[in-house]
CSV table of C-alpha atoms in Angstrom, one decimal:
chain,number,residue,atom,x,y,z
A,1,UNK,CA,100.4,145.6,117.6
A,2,UNK,CA,99.0,144.3,114.3
A,3,UNK,CA,101.5,146.2,112.7
A,4,UNK,CA,104.9,144.7,114.3
A,5,UNK,CA,103.2,141.4,114.4
A,6,UNK,CA,100.7,141.3,110.6
A,7,UNK,CA,98.2,139.1,112.8
A,8,UNK,CA,95.3,140.6,112.1
A,9,UNK,CA,96.8,142.9,109.3
A,10,UNK,CA,94.9,140.7,106.9
A,11,UNK,CA,93.2,137.6,107.3
A,12,UNK,CA,93.7,135.9,104.1
A,13,UNK,CA,97.1,136.2,104.8
A,14,UNK,CA,97.0,133.4,108.0
A,15,UNK,CA,94.4,131.6,106.9
A,16,UNK,CA,95.0,127.4,106.5
A,17,UNK,CA,94.8,126.5,102.8
A,18,UNK,CA,91.2,125.4,101.8
A,19,UNK,CA,91.5,122.4,99.7
A,20,UNK,CA,89.2,121.5,97.3
A,21,UNK,CA,86.2,118.9,97.9
A,22,UNK,CA,87.9,115.5,97.6
A,23,UNK,CA,91.1,116.5,97.5
A,24,UNK,CA,94.2,114.8,99.3
A,25,UNK,CA,94.9,116.3,102.5
A,26,UNK,CA,98.9,116.4,103.0
A,27,UNK,CA,101.4,117.4,105.6
A,28,UNK,CA,104.4,118.8,105.1
A,29,UNK,CA,106.9,118.6,107.9
A,30,UNK,CA,109.8,121.2,108.0
A,31,UNK,CA,112.8,121.7,110.1
A,32,UNK,CA,113.3,125.5,111.0
A,33,UNK,CA,114.0,128.0,108.5
A,34,UNK,CA,117.3,128.3,106.5
A,35,UNK,CA,119.0,125.3,104.5
A,36,UNK,CA,122.4,125.0,106.7
A,37,UNK,CA,120.4,125.0,110.0
A,38,UNK,CA,116.4,124.3,109.1
A,39,UNK,CA,114.2,123.4,105.8
A,40,UNK,CA,115.6,124.7,102.4
A,41,UNK,CA,113.1,127.6,102.0
A,42,UNK,CA,113.5,127.6,97.8
A,43,UNK,CA,112.6,123.6,98.7
A,44,UNK,CA,109.2,123.8,101.4
A,45,UNK,CA,108.0,127.1,98.9
A,46,UNK,CA,108.1,124.6,96.0
A,47,UNK,CA,106.3,122.1,97.7
A,48,UNK,CA,103.8,124.2,99.0
A,49,UNK,CA,103.1,125.5,95.9
A,50,UNK,CA,102.7,122.0,94.0
A,51,UNK,CA,100.2,121.6,96.8
A,52,UNK,CA,98.4,125.2,96.8
A,53,UNK,CA,95.0,123.8,94.7
A,54,UNK,CA,95.2,120.5,97.2
A,55,UNK,CA,95.6,121.1,101.1
A,56,UNK,CA,98.5,120.8,103.2
A,57,UNK,CA,99.2,121.8,106.6
A,58,UNK,CA,102.4,122.3,108.1
A,59,UNK,CA,104.2,120.5,111.0
A,60,UNK,CA,107.4,120.2,113.2
A,61,UNK,CA,108.9,119.0,116.0
A,62,UNK,CA,108.3,121.6,119.0
A,63,UNK,CA,112.6,121.5,120.1
A,64,UNK,CA,115.5,123.1,119.8
A,65,UNK,CA,117.6,123.3,117.1
A,66,UNK,CA,120.9,121.6,117.1
A,67,UNK,CA,122.6,124.8,116.2
A,68,UNK,CA,121.6,128.1,114.5
A,69,UNK,CA,124.1,128.9,111.9
A,70,UNK,CA,125.0,132.6,110.3
A,71,UNK,CA,123.7,132.2,106.6
A,72,UNK,CA,126.2,135.1,105.3
A,73,UNK,CA,129.6,133.7,107.1
A,74,UNK,CA,128.0,130.0,107.2
A,75,UNK,CA,129.3,129.6,110.8
A,76,UNK,CA,127.3,128.8,114.2
A,77,UNK,CA,126.6,131.0,116.5
A,78,UNK,CA,125.5,131.3,120.1
A,79,UNK,CA,122.2,131.7,119.5
A,80,UNK,CA,119.6,129.3,120.8
A,81,UNK,CA,116.5,128.7,118.3
A,82,UNK,CA,113.0,126.6,118.9
A,83,UNK,CA,112.5,124.6,115.5
A,84,UNK,CA,108.9,124.7,115.5
A,85,UNK,CA,109.0,128.7,115.8
A,86,UNK,CA,111.5,128.8,113.0
A,87,UNK,CA,109.6,126.9,110.6
A,88,UNK,CA,106.3,129.1,111.5
A,89,UNK,CA,108.0,131.8,109.4
A,90,UNK,CA,108.0,129.6,106.3
A,91,UNK,CA,104.5,128.6,107.2
A,92,UNK,CA,103.8,132.4,107.5
A,93,UNK,CA,102.3,130.9,111.0
A,94,UNK,CA,100.0,128.2,109.9
A,95,UNK,CA,101.8,125.3,111.8
A,96,UNK,CA,101.3,122.9,114.2
A,97,UNK,CA,103.5,120.8,116.1
A,98,UNK,CA,104.1,117.4,115.3
A,99,UNK,CA,103.5,115.5,118.1
A,100,UNK,CA,99.8,116.1,117.5
A,101,UNK,CA,100.0,115.2,114.1
A,102,UNK,CA,96.9,112.5,113.2
A,103,UNK,CA,97.7,110.4,109.9
A,104,UNK,CA,94.1,109.1,110.7
A,105,UNK,CA,93.3,112.6,109.1
A,106,UNK,CA,95.7,113.3,106.5
A,107,UNK,CA,96.3,111.4,103.0
A,108,UNK,CA,100.4,112.1,102.7
A,109,UNK,CA,103.1,113.2,104.3
A,110,UNK,CA,106.3,115.2,102.2
A,111,UNK,CA,109.3,116.5,104.4
A,112,UNK,CA,111.4,118.8,102.4
A,113,UNK,CA,115.4,119.2,102.5
A,114,UNK,CA,118.2,121.4,104.5
A,115,UNK,CA,120.9,120.8,107.0
A,116,UNK,CA,118.1,120.8,109.3
A,117,UNK,CA,116.6,117.2,108.6
A,118,UNK,CA,120.0,116.2,109.0
A,119,UNK,CA,120.9,118.6,112.3
A,120,UNK,CA,116.7,118.3,113.5
A,121,UNK,CA,115.1,115.6,112.8
A,122,UNK,CA,118.0,113.2,112.8
A,123,UNK,CA,121.7,113.2,114.3
A,124,UNK,CA,123.0,112.4,110.3
A,125,UNK,CA,125.2,115.7,110.0
A,126,UNK,CA,127.4,114.6,112.8
A,127,UNK,CA,127.1,110.1,112.8
A,128,UNK,CA,126.0,109.6,109.4
A,129,UNK,CA,124.7,106.0,108.6
A,130,UNK,CA,125.2,105.6,112.5
A,131,UNK,CA,122.7,108.3,113.5
A,132,UNK,CA,119.4,108.7,115.7
A,133,UNK,CA,116.2,109.5,113.9
A,134,UNK,CA,114.3,112.1,116.0
A,135,UNK,CA,110.9,109.5,117.7
A,136,UNK,CA,108.4,111.8,116.7
A,137,UNK,CA,109.5,112.3,113.5
A,138,UNK,CA,110.3,108.2,113.5
A,139,UNK,CA,106.8,107.3,114.8
A,140,UNK,CA,105.5,109.9,111.9
A,141,UNK,CA,107.3,108.4,109.4
A,142,UNK,CA,106.3,104.4,110.5
A,143,UNK,CA,102.6,106.1,111.3
A,144,UNK,CA,102.3,106.5,107.5
A,145,UNK,CA,103.9,103.5,106.2
A,146,UNK,CA,102.0,101.0,108.3
A,147,UNK,CA,98.4,103.1,106.4
A,148,UNK,CA,100.0,102.7,103.7
A,149,UNK,CA,100.4,106.4,102.7
A,150,UNK,CA,103.0,107.7,100.5
A,151,UNK,CA,105.8,109.4,101.1
A,152,UNK,CA,107.7,112.4,99.5
A,153,UNK,CA,110.9,113.5,100.6
A,154,UNK,CA,113.2,115.3,98.6
A,155,UNK,CA,117.3,116.8,99.2
A,156,UNK,CA,118.7,115.0,102.5
A,157,UNK,CA,115.7,113.8,103.6
A,158,UNK,CA,115.7,110.7,102.3
A,159,UNK,CA,118.4,109.3,104.6
A,160,UNK,CA,115.4,109.1,107.2
A,161,UNK,CA,113.8,106.7,104.9
A,162,UNK,CA,116.8,104.5,104.5
A,163,UNK,CA,117.5,104.7,108.5
A,164,UNK,CA,113.9,103.6,108.9
A,165,UNK,CA,112.9,101.5,105.6
A,166,UNK,CA,115.5,98.7,105.5
A,167,UNK,CA,115.5,97.8,101.7
A,168,UNK,CA,113.4,100.5,100.5
A,169,UNK,CA,114.4,102.3,97.6
A,170,UNK,CA,115.4,106.0,97.5
A,171,UNK,CA,117.8,108.8,95.6
A,172,UNK,CA,119.4,112.2,96.7
A,173,UNK,CA,120.3,111.9,93.2
A,174,UNK,CA,123.9,110.8,91.4
A,175,UNK,CA,126.7,108.6,93.5
A,176,UNK,CA,129.4,109.9,92.0
A,177,UNK,CA,131.0,113.2,93.1
A,178,UNK,CA,132.0,116.1,91.2
A,179,UNK,CA,131.2,119.7,91.2
A,180,UNK,CA,127.0,119.4,90.0
A,181,UNK,CA,126.7,116.5,92.9
A,182,UNK,CA,128.9,117.9,95.4
A,183,UNK,CA,126.8,115.4,97.8
A,184,UNK,CA,127.2,112.2,96.7
A,185,UNK,CA,128.9,110.6,98.9
A,186,UNK,CA,125.7,110.5,100.8
A,187,UNK,CA,124.5,108.1,98.2
A,188,UNK,CA,127.1,105.5,99.3
A,189,UNK,CA,126.4,105.6,103.2
A,190,UNK,CA,122.6,104.9,102.1
A,191,UNK,CA,123.5,102.3,100.1
A,192,UNK,CA,125.8,100.6,103.3
A,193,UNK,CA,122.3,101.2,105.2
A,194,UNK,CA,121.4,98.3,102.8
A,195,UNK,CA,118.5,100.1,100.9
A,196,UNK,CA,118.6,99.8,96.8
A,197,UNK,CA,120.1,103.0,95.7
A,198,UNK,CA,118.3,105.2,92.4
A,199,UNK,CA,120.8,107.3,90.3
A,200,UNK,CA,118.3,110.0,89.2
A,201,UNK,CA,119.2,113.5,88.1
A,202,UNK,CA,117.5,116.3,89.5
A,203,UNK,CA,114.8,116.8,87.5
A,204,UNK,CA,113.6,113.1,87.7
A,205,UNK,CA,112.2,111.2,90.7
A,206,UNK,CA,112.0,107.8,91.7
A,207,UNK,CA,109.3,106.0,93.2
A,208,UNK,CA,109.1,102.6,95.7
A,209,UNK,CA,105.9,101.5,94.5
A,210,UNK,CA,106.1,98.6,97.5
A,211,UNK,CA,106.8,101.0,100.2
A,212,UNK,CA,105.1,103.7,98.5
A,213,UNK,CA,107.9,106.6,99.0
A,214,UNK,CA,108.5,108.8,96.4
A,215,UNK,CA,112.4,110.8,96.4
A,216,UNK,CA,113.8,113.3,94.7
A,217,UNK,CA,117.6,114.6,94.5
A,218,UNK,CA,116.4,118.9,95.0
A,219,UNK,CA,119.8,121.0,95.6
A,220,UNK,CA,121.6,117.7,96.6
A,221,UNK,CA,122.5,118.8,92.8
A,222,UNK,CA,124.7,122.3,92.3
A,223,UNK,CA,121.2,123.3,90.0
A,224,UNK,CA,119.4,126.1,89.3
A,225,UNK,CA,116.0,126.3,91.5
A,226,UNK,CA,113.6,126.3,88.1
A,227,UNK,CA,115.1,122.5,87.8
A,228,UNK,CA,114.6,122.2,91.6
A,229,UNK,CA,111.4,123.0,91.2
A,230,UNK,CA,110.6,120.7,88.4
A,231,UNK,CA,111.7,118.1,90.0
A,232,UNK,CA,109.7,118.8,93.3
A,233,UNK,CA,106.9,119.5,90.9
A,234,UNK,CA,107.2,116.1,89.4
A,235,UNK,CA,107.8,114.5,93.4
A,236,UNK,CA,104.2,116.2,94.4
A,237,UNK,CA,102.6,115.3,91.7
A,238,UNK,CA,103.4,111.1,92.1
A,239,UNK,CA,102.3,111.2,95.8
A,240,UNK,CA,99.2,112.8,95.2
A,241,UNK,CA,98.3,110.4,92.3
A,242,UNK,CA,99.0,107.5,95.1
A,243,UNK,CA,97.3,108.8,97.5
């Protein structure tokens, strides 16, 4: 059984990260596993690598995915999958139901991108600026905001902030569509929600000091993974500084 599941094979592989003394405790909220129907795996990994010397805990909502996408064909299938169960693949099993998150025990929040943000954490994929945000996700964001604890968001996830925090300052990259910026129209929808939009390149971040909100474009840009990794690293560094 251990060989089949991996559980118990090497305790170090399933133990939670051990933060150093006085290190910020950071929540990472996932939305599944895979760019087209969950969290973007490279972005999620980059977040964890940049936090590995600090201390992080994965969370995800215990809900059914909007749908499951065949990542070879790029088409939806008839499968049903659970967001928490799928997110556990990225977290190596060390993950908690988002409903159990206690903001008093944490210092910061990070939400990587991927279409799961727009499909499983909200209805942005189908309703754009008229979307609704999952109650548990909205409650989590508002709790960190009310506690004046920093929030880092990359790729598509800043749309959640644009929807929940009117007037906030955000970026998802450039607002002029081209081969390098295929999702630039997202910026226009965010502007219509009343946020202050900031044009940034993939290796840049924007810091909304008032709202303690740090955003970067990640794979909203058609960029190589090392550039995305560097941009996320800057986001994490600033979030930790604000924490």
